[in-house]
Amino acid sequence: MKKMKEAYYFSHDANARHDPKILAMRSVYGMEGYGRYWVLVEFLREQTKYKLRKSKHLCNALAMQMQCTAEVAQNFLNDCINEFDLLVEDDEFIWSDSLLKRMNEKDKKSEKAKMAAKKRWNKANNDKGSMPSESKEDANAMQTHSEGNALKERKGKEKKVKESKVKENIKTTTTTTDENCFKNYQNEIGILSSSVSDDLNNWLDDFNNDHRIINLAIKIAVDRNKRNIGFIKLILKDWYSKNASTLEDCEALQKEFENKQHLYNKKRSNGTSGKPKIAPMTYTNKDESVSKEDLERIKKLAVEWDGERGIS
């Protein structure tokens, strides 16, 4: 997954073809040379420290990538170094100063995001007993999420017509999942404050800069009519804690949660009336029934979230 994540940070400059050095190279090699140059850059991007070690068979390897002869690859490489100043060399390595600069910036950003994520999760674990304001917000969002779904289950057939109308409305109001998540948040949830923007940026770092995952959490919030950042963060935290790293992972966890919740509500519906019960916010149990251990954990969570009320 690491390579897929890093792929988001590597892009060809939109205006690179106008760079004077690139223009000089293109004047000799044309667009074929332009393509070969970016093959070289991509090849460098995959190397340790983004430098290409010189070796006896280097030009043969480059020729395979460029789909040319080793002699042509050798001549092109030499010209990029000596004629066009696009690449730099020493006795051991070949590299691109421009690529090194970009990748160093990327690496610093990645390390900063990694440390920020680690700090957030360590703080959440350390402050679990004291329930800080942010944790309370997430816990309330979790309770709201579970209660809303439990109520929907309990009403059964009486709700079917309304649910179909809600689904029709969702189809017309919910945006596609590959849209920019900041724009999607503004369209579906509301004003994008600086704190919300920071939260979304942090979660993008944690999920490989995949806007689709953030948008899936936003869509679930819209579907449940729980349009708040606390609810969205709750869903993202749950996925992250279960090592989800792709959109497919998150969709699978959501499906598993809905199936488990259905079994839980069905089990508790016999003889149950009054306030809806809190369903477990967990995706990890893939059994076809809710175990006694799960029920005990649910009760403990309910006490933690609801104080003395708990689950009877």
Coordinates of C-alpha atoms in Angstrom, one line a residue:
M1 CA 0.0 0.0 0.0
K2 CA 3.0 2.3 0.5
K3 CA 3.7 2.6 -3.2
M4 CA 0.1 3.4 -4.0
K5 CA 0.1 6.1 -1.3
E6 CA 3.3 7.7 -2.6
A7 CA 2.0 7.6 -6.2
Y8 CA -0.3 10.5 -5.2
Y9 CA 2.7 12.7 -4.5
F10 CA 4.4 12.3 -7.8
S11 CA 3.1 14.2 -10.8
H12 CA 4.5 15.7 -14.0
D13 CA 4.7 19.5 -13.9
A14 CA 1.8 20.8 -16.0
N15 CA 4.1 23.4 -17.6
A16 CA 7.3 21.3 -17.8
R17 CA 7.3 21.3 -21.6
H18 CA 7.9 25.1 -21.6
D19 CA 11.0 24.8 -19.4
P20 CA 14.1 26.1 -21.3
K21 CA 16.1 22.9 -20.6
I22 CA 13.2 20.8 -21.8
L23 CA 12.7 22.9 -24.9
A24 CA 16.4 22.5 -25.7
M25 CA 16.1 18.7 -25.4
R26 CA 12.9 18.6 -27.4
S27 CA 14.5 20.6 -30.2
V28 CA 16.9 17.7 -30.7
Y29 CA 14.9 14.7 -29.7
G30 CA 11.3 15.9 -30.2
M31 CA 8.3 14.5 -28.3
E32 CA 9.9 11.1 -28.3
G33 CA 12.7 12.5 -26.2
Y34 CA 10.2 14.2 -24.0
G35 CA 8.6 10.8 -23.3
R36 CA 12.0 9.3 -22.6
Y37 CA 12.9 12.1 -20.2
W38 CA 9.8 11.3 -18.1
V39 CA 10.6 7.6 -18.1
L40 CA 14.0 8.6 -16.6
V41 CA 12.4 10.7 -14.0
E42 CA 9.9 8.0 -13.1
F43 CA 12.8 5.5 -12.9
L44 CA 14.7 7.8 -10.6
R45 CA 11.5 8.3 -8.4
E46 CA 11.5 4.5 -7.7
Q47 CA 15.1 4.4 -6.5
T48 CA 16.5 4.6 -3.0
K49 CA 17.0 8.3 -2.1
Y50 CA 15.8 9.0 -5.7
K51 CA 19.3 8.5 -7.2
L52 CA 20.2 6.0 -9.9
R53 CA 23.3 4.0 -9.2
K54 CA 25.6 3.6 -12.1
S55 CA 26.2 0.0 -13.3
K56 CA 27.4 -2.1 -16.2
H57 CA 23.9 -2.9 -17.4
L58 CA 22.2 0.4 -16.6
C59 CA 21.6 1.4 -20.2
N60 CA 20.2 -2.0 -21.0
A61 CA 17.6 -1.5 -18.3
L62 CA 16.8 2.0 -19.4
A63 CA 16.5 0.8 -23.0
M64 CA 13.8 -1.7 -22.0
Q65 CA 11.9 1.1 -20.3
M66 CA 12.3 3.5 -23.2
Q67 CA 11.7 0.8 -25.9
C68 CA 14.9 1.7 -27.7
T69 CA 18.4 0.2 -28.1
A70 CA 21.0 0.5 -25.3
E71 CA 23.1 2.8 -27.5
V72 CA 20.2 5.2 -28.0
A73 CA 19.5 5.1 -24.3
Q74 CA 23.2 5.8 -23.5
N75 CA 23.4 8.8 -25.9
F76 CA 20.1 10.2 -24.5
L77 CA 21.3 9.9 -20.9
N78 CA 24.6 11.5 -21.7
D79 CA 22.9 14.4 -23.4
C80 CA 20.5 15.0 -20.5
I81 CA 23.5 15.2 -18.2
N82 CA 26.1 17.1 -20.4
E83 CA 24.1 19.0 -23.0
F84 CA 20.7 19.9 -21.5
D85 CA 21.6 20.0 -17.7
L86 CA 18.4 18.1 -16.9
L87 CA 20.3 15.5 -14.8
V88 CA 23.4 15.5 -12.6
E89 CA 26.0 12.8 -12.0
D90 CA 28.9 11.9 -9.8
D91 CA 31.2 8.9 -9.8
E92 CA 28.4 6.6 -8.4
F93 CA 25.0 8.1 -9.0
I94 CA 22.7 10.0 -11.5
W95 CA 19.9 12.2 -10.2
S96 CA 17.6 15.1 -10.9
D97 CA 17.9 18.2 -8.7
S98 CA 14.3 19.1 -9.5
L99 CA 13.0 15.7 -8.5
L100 CA 15.1 15.7 -5.3
K101 CA 13.7 19.0 -4.2
R102 CA 10.1 17.9 -4.8
M103 CA 10.5 14.5 -3.1
N104 CA 12.2 16.1 -0.1
E105 CA 9.2 18.4 0.3
K106 CA 6.9 15.4 0.0
D107 CA 8.9 13.4 2.5
K108 CA 8.8 16.2 5.0
K109 CA 5.1 16.6 4.6
S110 CA 4.5 12.8 5.0
E111 CA 6.6 12.6 8.1
K112 CA 4.8 15.6 9.6
A113 CA 1.4 14.0 8.9
K114 CA 2.6 10.7 10.3
M115 CA 3.7 12.3 13.5
A116 CA 0.5 14.3 13.8
A117 CA -1.6 11.1 13.3
K118 CA 0.4 9.3 15.9
K119 CA 0.0 12.1 18.3
R120 CA -3.8 12.2 17.8
W121 CA -4.2 8.4 18.4
N122 CA -1.8 8.4 21.4
K123 CA -3.8 11.3 22.9
A124 CA -7.1 9.5 22.2
N125 CA -5.8 6.3 24.0
N126 CA -4.3 8.3 27.0
D127 CA -7.4 10.4 27.5
K128 CA -9.9 7.6 27.1
G129 CA -10.9 7.6 30.7
S130 CA -11.2 11.4 31.1
M131 CA -13.3 11.8 27.9
P132 CA -12.1 15.2 26.6
S133 CA -14.3 17.5 24.6
E134 CA -13.3 16.0 21.3
S135 CA -13.8 12.5 22.5
K136 CA -17.2 13.4 23.9
E137 CA -18.1 14.9 20.5
D138 CA -17.2 11.7 18.8
A139 CA -18.9 9.5 21.4
N140 CA -22.1 11.6 21.0
A141 CA -21.8 11.2 17.3
M142 CA -21.4 7.4 17.7
Q143 CA -24.4 7.2 20.0
T144 CA -26.5 9.3 17.5
H145 CA -25.3 7.1 14.7
S146 CA -26.2 3.9 16.5
E147 CA -29.5 5.1 17.9
G148 CA -30.7 6.4 14.5
N149 CA -30.0 3.1 12.9
A150 CA -31.6 1.1 15.7
L151 CA -34.7 3.1 15.4
K152 CA -34.8 2.6 11.6
E153 CA -34.6 -1.2 12.1
R154 CA -37.2 -1.3 14.8
K155 CA -39.9 0.4 12.8
G156 CA -39.7 -2.3 10.1
K157 CA -42.3 -2.3 7.4
E158 CA -43.9 0.9 8.6
K159 CA -40.7 2.7 7.5
K160 CA -40.3 1.1 4.1
V161 CA -42.2 3.7 2.1
K162 CA -40.4 6.6 3.8
E163 CA -37.0 4.9 3.4
S164 CA -37.6 4.6 -0.4
K165 CA -38.3 8.3 -0.6
V166 CA -35.2 9.1 1.4
K167 CA -33.2 6.9 -0.9
E168 CA -34.6 8.8 -3.9
N169 CA -33.6 12.1 -2.3
I170 CA -30.1 10.8 -1.5
K171 CA -29.6 9.9 -5.1
T172 CA -30.3 13.5 -6.1
T173 CA -28.4 15.3 -3.3
T174 CA -25.3 13.1 -2.7
T175 CA -22.3 13.8 -5.0
T176 CA -20.1 11.2 -6.6
T177 CA -17.4 9.7 -4.4
D178 CA -14.5 10.9 -6.5
E179 CA -15.1 14.6 -6.0
N180 CA -12.9 16.9 -4.0
C181 CA -13.9 16.2 -0.4
F182 CA -13.7 19.8 0.7
K183 CA -16.1 20.9 -2.0
N184 CA -18.3 17.9 -1.3
Y185 CA -18.3 18.8 2.4
Q186 CA -19.5 22.3 1.7
N187 CA -22.2 21.0 -0.7
E188 CA -23.5 18.2 1.6
I189 CA -22.7 19.3 5.2
G190 CA -22.2 23.1 5.4
I191 CA -19.6 25.8 5.9
L192 CA -16.0 24.6 5.7
S193 CA -14.4 26.2 8.8
S194 CA -10.6 26.2 9.3
S195 CA -10.8 23.5 11.9
V196 CA -12.9 21.2 9.7
S197 CA -10.5 21.9 6.8
D198 CA -7.6 20.8 9.1
D199 CA -9.4 17.7 10.1
L200 CA -10.1 16.7 6.5
N201 CA -6.5 17.4 5.6
N202 CA -5.3 15.1 8.4
W203 CA -7.6 12.3 7.4
L204 CA -6.5 12.7 3.8
D205 CA -3.0 12.1 4.9
D206 CA -4.1 9.0 6.9
F207 CA -6.0 7.6 3.9
N208 CA -3.4 8.0 1.2
N209 CA -4.9 11.3 -0.1
D210 CA -7.9 9.3 -1.3
H211 CA -10.8 11.8 -1.4
R212 CA -13.2 9.0 -2.2
I213 CA -12.9 7.5 1.4
I214 CA -13.6 10.9 3.0
N215 CA -16.6 11.3 0.6
L216 CA -17.9 7.9 1.6
A217 CA -18.0 8.9 5.2
I218 CA -19.7 12.2 4.2
K219 CA -22.3 10.1 2.2
I220 CA -23.0 7.9 5.2
A221 CA -23.5 11.0 7.3
V222 CA -26.0 12.4 4.7
D223 CA -27.8 9.1 4.5
R224 CA -28.2 9.0 8.3
N225 CA -29.2 12.7 8.3
K226 CA -26.3 13.3 10.8
R227 CA -24.6 16.2 9.0
N228 CA -21.8 17.0 11.4
I229 CA -18.0 16.7 11.4
G230 CA -18.1 14.7 14.7
F231 CA -20.1 11.9 13.0
I232 CA -17.8 11.9 10.0
K233 CA -14.7 11.7 12.1
L234 CA -16.1 8.9 14.1
I235 CA -16.6 6.8 11.0
L236 CA -13.1 7.6 9.7
K237 CA -11.5 6.8 13.1
D238 CA -13.2 3.4 13.1
W239 CA -12.0 2.5 9.6
Y240 CA -8.5 3.7 10.4
S241 CA -8.3 1.7 13.6
K242 CA -9.2 -1.4 11.6
N243 CA -6.3 -0.8 9.2
A244 CA -8.5 0.1 6.2
S245 CA -6.4 1.8 3.5
T246 CA -8.5 1.6 0.4
L247 CA -12.0 2.6 -0.6
E248 CA -12.8 -1.1 -1.0
D249 CA -11.7 -1.8 2.5
C250 CA -13.9 0.9 3.9
E251 CA -16.9 -0.2 1.9
A252 CA -16.5 -3.7 3.1
L253 CA -16.3 -2.6 6.8
Q254 CA -19.4 -0.5 6.3
K255 CA -21.3 -3.4 4.8
E256 CA -20.1 -5.7 7.6
F257 CA -21.2 -3.1 10.2
E258 CA -24.7 -2.9 8.7
N259 CA -25.1 -6.7 8.6
K260 CA -23.9 -7.0 12.2
Q261 CA -26.2 -4.2 13.3
H262 CA -29.1 -5.9 11.6
L263 CA -28.5 -9.1 13.5
Y264 CA -28.0 -7.3 16.8
N265 CA -31.3 -5.3 16.4
K266 CA -33.1 -8.4 15.3
K267 CA -31.9 -10.3 18.4
R268 CA -33.0 -7.5 20.7
S269 CA -36.3 -6.7 19.0
N270 CA -38.2 -9.6 20.7
G271 CA -40.2 -8.0 23.5
T272 CA -38.3 -4.7 23.3
S273 CA -40.2 -1.4 23.4
G274 CA -39.5 2.2 24.4
K275 CA -36.2 3.9 23.6
P276 CA -34.1 2.4 20.9
K277 CA -31.0 0.5 22.1
I278 CA -27.5 1.4 21.2
A279 CA -26.1 -0.9 18.6
P280 CA -22.4 -1.7 18.6
M281 CA -20.1 0.4 16.4
T282 CA -17.8 -2.4 15.3
Y283 CA -17.0 -4.2 12.1
T284 CA -14.5 -6.8 13.4
N285 CA -16.9 -9.6 14.3
K286 CA -17.8 -11.6 11.1
D287 CA -19.9 -14.2 12.9
E288 CA -23.5 -14.7 11.9
S289 CA -24.7 -14.0 15.5
V290 CA -23.8 -11.6 18.2
S291 CA -21.8 -13.3 20.9
K292 CA -22.2 -12.8 24.7
E293 CA -18.8 -11.1 24.8
D294 CA -20.1 -8.6 22.2
L295 CA -23.2 -7.9 24.3
E296 CA -21.1 -7.3 27.4
R297 CA -18.9 -4.9 25.5
I298 CA -21.9 -3.1 24.2
K299 CA -23.2 -2.7 27.7
K300 CA -19.9 -1.3 28.9
L301 CA -19.8 1.1 25.9
A302 CA -23.3 2.2 26.7
V303 CA -22.4 3.0 30.3
E304 CA -19.4 5.0 29.1
W305 CA -21.4 7.0 26.5
D306 CA -24.7 7.4 28.4
G307 CA -23.6 7.5 32.0
E308 CA -26.0 5.6 34.3
R309 CA -28.6 4.8 31.8
G310 CA -26.8 1.9 30.1
I311 CA -28.6 -1.0 28.4
S312 CA -31.1 -2.9 30.4

